[in-house]
Structure formats: structure tokens, C-alpha cells
Coordinates of N, CA and C and ligand atoms in Angstrom, one line a residue:
M1 N 27.5 64.9 142.0 CA 27.6 65.6 144.0 C 29.1 65.6 144.0
A2 N 30.0 66.2 143.9 CA 31.8 66.0 144.0 C 31.4 66.6 145.6
I3 N 32.8 65.7 146.6 CA 33.0 66.8 147.4 C 34.7 67.5 147.1
Y4 N 34.6 68.6 147.7 CA 35.7 69.3 147.2 C 36.3 69.6 148.7
Q5 N 38.1 69.8 148.9 CA 38.6 70.2 150.4 C 39.1 71.7 150.2
Y6 N 39.0 72.4 151.2 CA 39.4 73.3 151.5 C 40.0 73.5 152.9
R7 N 41.2 74.1 152.9 CA 41.9 74.2 154.0 C 42.1 75.7 154.8
C8 N 41.8 75.7 155.6 CA 41.6 77.0 156.4 C 42.3 77.2 157.5
A9 N 43.5 77.8 157.6 CA 45.0 77.8 158.4 C 44.7 77.8 159.2
E10 N 44.0 77.8 160.2 CA 43.5 77.7 161.5 C 42.9 76.3 161.9
H11 N 41.7 75.9 161.3 CA 41.2 75.1 161.5 C 40.8 73.8 160.3
G12 N 41.9 73.8 159.6 CA 42.1 72.9 159.0 C 41.6 72.2 157.5
L13 N 41.0 70.9 157.4 CA 40.8 70.5 156.0 C 38.4 70.6 156.4
L14 N 37.9 71.4 155.4 CA 36.8 71.3 155.1 C 36.3 70.7 154.4
E15 N 35.3 70.0 153.9 CA 34.9 69.3 152.8 C 33.6 70.0 152.1
V16 N 33.1 70.0 151.2 CA 32.3 71.0 150.8 C 31.5 70.3 150.0
A17 N 30.5 70.1 149.9 CA 29.5 68.6 148.4 C 29.1 69.8 147.6
R18 N 29.5 69.6 145.9 CA 28.9 70.8 145.3 C 28.6 69.8 143.5
P19 N 27.6 70.2 143.1 CA 28.0 69.7 141.9 C 28.3 69.4 141.0
I20 N 29.1 68.8 140.5 CA 30.6 68.9 140.4 C 30.9 70.6 138.8
G21 N 32.2 70.3 139.0 CA 31.7 71.6 138.0 C 31.6 73.5 138.6
T22 N 31.8 73.3 139.8 CA 30.9 74.1 140.3 C 31.7 74.6 141.6
A23 N 33.2 74.4 142.5 CA 33.4 74.4 143.1 C 34.2 75.4 142.8
A24 N 34.0 76.5 144.1 CA 34.9 77.6 144.3 C 36.0 78.0 144.7
D25 N 36.6 78.9 144.6 CA 37.8 78.5 144.2 C 38.3 79.0 145.8
S26 N 37.6 79.4 147.1 CA 37.6 79.6 148.1 C 36.0 79.5 148.9
E27 N 36.1 78.7 149.8 CA 34.9 78.3 150.9 C 35.2 79.1 152.1
P28 N 34.0 80.3 152.8 CA 34.6 80.3 154.1 C 34.3 79.3 155.2
C29 N 35.2 79.4 155.8 CA 35.7 78.3 157.3 C 34.5 78.3 157.9
P30 N 33.5 77.4 158.2 CA 32.9 77.1 159.1 C 32.4 77.8 160.6
D31 N 34.1 78.0 160.8 CA 34.6 78.1 162.4 C 34.8 79.3 162.7
C32 N 35.8 80.1 161.6 CA 35.7 81.3 161.5 C 35.0 82.3 160.7
A33 N 35.2 82.0 159.9 CA 34.6 82.3 158.2 C 35.8 83.1 157.4
T34 N 36.8 82.7 158.1 CA 37.7 83.3 156.8 C 37.7 82.0 155.2
P35 N 38.1 83.2 154.3 CA 37.9 82.7 153.6 C 39.0 81.8 153.3
A36 N 38.5 79.9 152.5 CA 39.0 78.5 153.5 C 40.0 78.2 151.2
P37 N 41.1 78.7 151.4 CA 41.7 78.1 149.9 C 41.2 76.7 149.2
R38 N 40.8 76.1 148.3 CA 40.8 75.0 147.4 C 41.6 74.3 147.8
V39 N 42.4 73.6 148.2 CA 42.9 72.1 147.9 C 42.6 71.0 146.8
F40 N 43.3 70.6 146.4 CA 43.9 69.6 144.9 C 43.9 68.0 145.2
T41 N 43.0 67.3 145.0 CA 43.3 66.1 145.5 C 43.3 65.1 143.9
A42 N 43.6 63.6 144.4 CA 43.2 62.8 143.7 C 42.1 62.7 143.4
P43 N 40.8 62.3 142.6 CA 39.5 62.3 142.2 C 39.1 60.7 142.9
R44 N 37.7 60.6 143.6 CA 38.3 58.8 144.2 C 37.4 58.7 143.6
L45 N 38.1 57.9 142.4 CA 36.7 57.2 141.1 C 37.2 55.6 141.4
A46 N 38.0 54.8 141.9 CA 38.2 53.8 142.3 C 37.1 53.0 143.1
L47 N 35.7 53.2 143.1 CA 34.9 52.6 144.5 C 34.5 51.6 143.8
G48 N 34.7 50.7 142.2 CA 34.0 49.5 142.8 C 33.6 50.1 141.2
S49 N 32.2 49.1 141.4 CA 30.5 49.3 140.0 C 30.3 50.5 140.0
A50 N 29.6 50.6 138.5 CA 28.7 51.9 138.8 C 27.4 51.9 139.6
R51 N 27.4 50.4 139.8 CA 26.5 50.2 140.7 C 26.7 50.4 142.2
N52 N 28.0 50.6 142.7 CA 27.6 50.3 144.0 C 28.5 52.1 144.5
R53 N 28.8 52.9 142.9 CA 28.9 54.1 143.0 C 27.4 54.4 143.1
A54 N 26.7 54.6 142.0 CA 25.1 55.1 142.4 C 24.4 55.1 144.2
L55 N 24.8 53.8 144.6 CA 24.3 53.4 145.7 C 25.1 54.7 146.6
I56 N 26.2 54.7 146.3 CA 27.4 55.6 147.3 C 26.6 57.3 147.0
D57 N 26.7 57.7 146.2 CA 25.9 58.5 145.7 C 24.4 58.6 146.2
R58 N 23.4 57.8 145.9 CA 22.7 57.9 146.5 C 22.4 57.9 147.8
T59 N 23.2 57.4 148.7 CA 23.3 57.6 150.6 C 23.7 58.2 150.9
A60 N 24.6 59.0 149.7 CA 25.5 60.8 150.7 C 24.2 62.2 150.3
R61 N 23.7 61.2 149.2 CA 22.3 62.2 148.9 C 21.4 63.0 149.8
T62 N 21.1 61.3 150.6 CA 20.1 61.4 151.9 C 20.7 62.7 152.9
A63 N 22.0 62.4 153.0 CA 22.1 64.3 153.7 C 22.0 65.0 153.6
D64 N 21.8 65.8 152.4 CA 21.2 66.9 152.3 C 20.1 66.6 151.6
Q65 N 19.6 65.8 150.9 CA 17.9 66.0 150.1 C 17.9 64.6 150.1
P66 N 17.0 64.9 152.1 CA 16.3 63.5 152.7 C 15.1 64.2 151.3
A67 N 14.3 62.5 151.4 CA 13.6 61.7 149.7 C 12.1 62.3 151.3
V68 N 11.1 63.6 150.7 CA 10.5 64.2 151.3 C 9.0 62.8 151.4
V69 N 8.5 62.5 152.2 CA 7.2 62.0 152.4 C 5.8 62.3 152.6
S70 N 4.8 62.2 152.3 CA 4.1 63.0 152.9 C 3.3 62.4 153.7
A71 N 3.7 60.8 154.2 CA 2.7 59.9 155.4 C 3.5 59.0 155.2
P72 N 3.5 58.4 156.7 CA 4.2 57.4 156.7 C 3.5 56.3 155.9
P73 N 5.1 54.9 156.1 CA 4.4 53.7 155.1 C 3.2 53.0 155.8
S74 N 2.2 53.0 154.4 CA 1.2 51.7 154.8 C 1.9 50.5 155.0
R75 N 1.0 49.2 156.3 CA 1.6 48.7 156.3 C 1.1 47.2 155.5
R76 N 0.4 47.1 155.0 CA 1.0 46.7 153.4 C 2.7 46.8 152.8
A77 N 3.0 48.1 153.1 CA 3.5 48.1 152.3 C 5.2 47.3 152.9
V78 N 5.0 47.2 153.9 CA 6.4 47.0 154.6 C 6.4 45.4 154.9
P79 N 7.2 44.9 154.8 CA 8.1 43.3 154.0 C 7.4 42.6 155.3
Q80 N 7.2 41.3 155.0 CA 6.8 40.6 156.7 C 7.6 38.8 155.9
A81 N 8.6 39.1 157.0 CA 9.6 37.8 157.5 C 9.0 36.5 156.9
H82 N 9.5 35.8 156.0 CA 8.7 34.4 155.3 C 9.3 33.4 156.6
D83 N 10.3 33.6 157.9 CA 10.5 32.3 158.1 C 9.1 31.9 158.9
P84 N 9.2 30.2 158.9 CA 8.1 29.4 159.7 C 8.6 29.4 161.3
A85 N 9.8 29.2 162.2 CA 10.2 29.6 162.7 C 9.3 30.6 163.6
L86 N 9.5 31.5 162.6 CA 8.8 33.0 163.3 C 7.7 32.9 163.3
A87 N 6.7 31.5 163.6 CA 5.1 31.2 163.3 C 5.2 30.3 164.9
R88 N 6.3 30.2 165.2 CA 5.9 29.1 166.6 C 6.1 30.4 167.6
L89 N 7.0 31.2 167.9 CA 7.4 31.6 168.5 C 5.7 32.5 169.7
P90 N 5.4 32.3 170.8 CA 4.5 32.4 171.4 C 3.9 34.1 171.6
R91 N 2.7 34.1 171.1 CA 2.2 35.5 170.6 C 1.5 36.3 172.0
P92 N 1.7 37.5 172.6 CA 1.1 37.8 173.8 C 0.0 38.4 173.1
Ligands
ZN101 ZN1 38.7 78.6 159.9

């Protein structure tokens, strides 16, 4: 997924996420629906290691493609803290 920028003459820059290589020459402005021409910018390649880039891509994907679950997680799946100080706290 890549972020492409377009510039509306009236409303300024807008960003659209599309798969790489599928950017259109213009996108309709979300405010006025006027075709906004594409703005070419330097690619953001220096984002650290491949692991960091994968994390950033996964995080960005959750905005428009969130994981769908059929049920809430079970209580056993929730990780418990193993701090011994927590055992000494008063219980309700
Ligand atoms: Zn506009």
C-alpha cells in the first residue's frame, strides 16, 4: 500500500492510499469533487529496518482493512502480568 498525494486548487493536498502502481492521474476532491491532479513526491523509503516498515504497513492497513473477528478473545488468551507485587494488592 502506498500513499499518493493530490492537490485540489481550492482545498489543498489530499492523500489517498492505493496499492503500488495503481495511482490515478487525478482523484476527486472529498470536499468539492473537483478532479485533483496528482502531486509527485519523493518516496518515503528511509523508514528504518524491514521489521519497522512491516509494522508501519500493518498499522496503516488496520485503518481501512481492520481484522474481523467473530467473537471476543477468551479470558485464557489474555496475557496475565507476573509481577509478584500485584499479588499483594488488596482484592475487592
Ligand atoms: Zn476541493
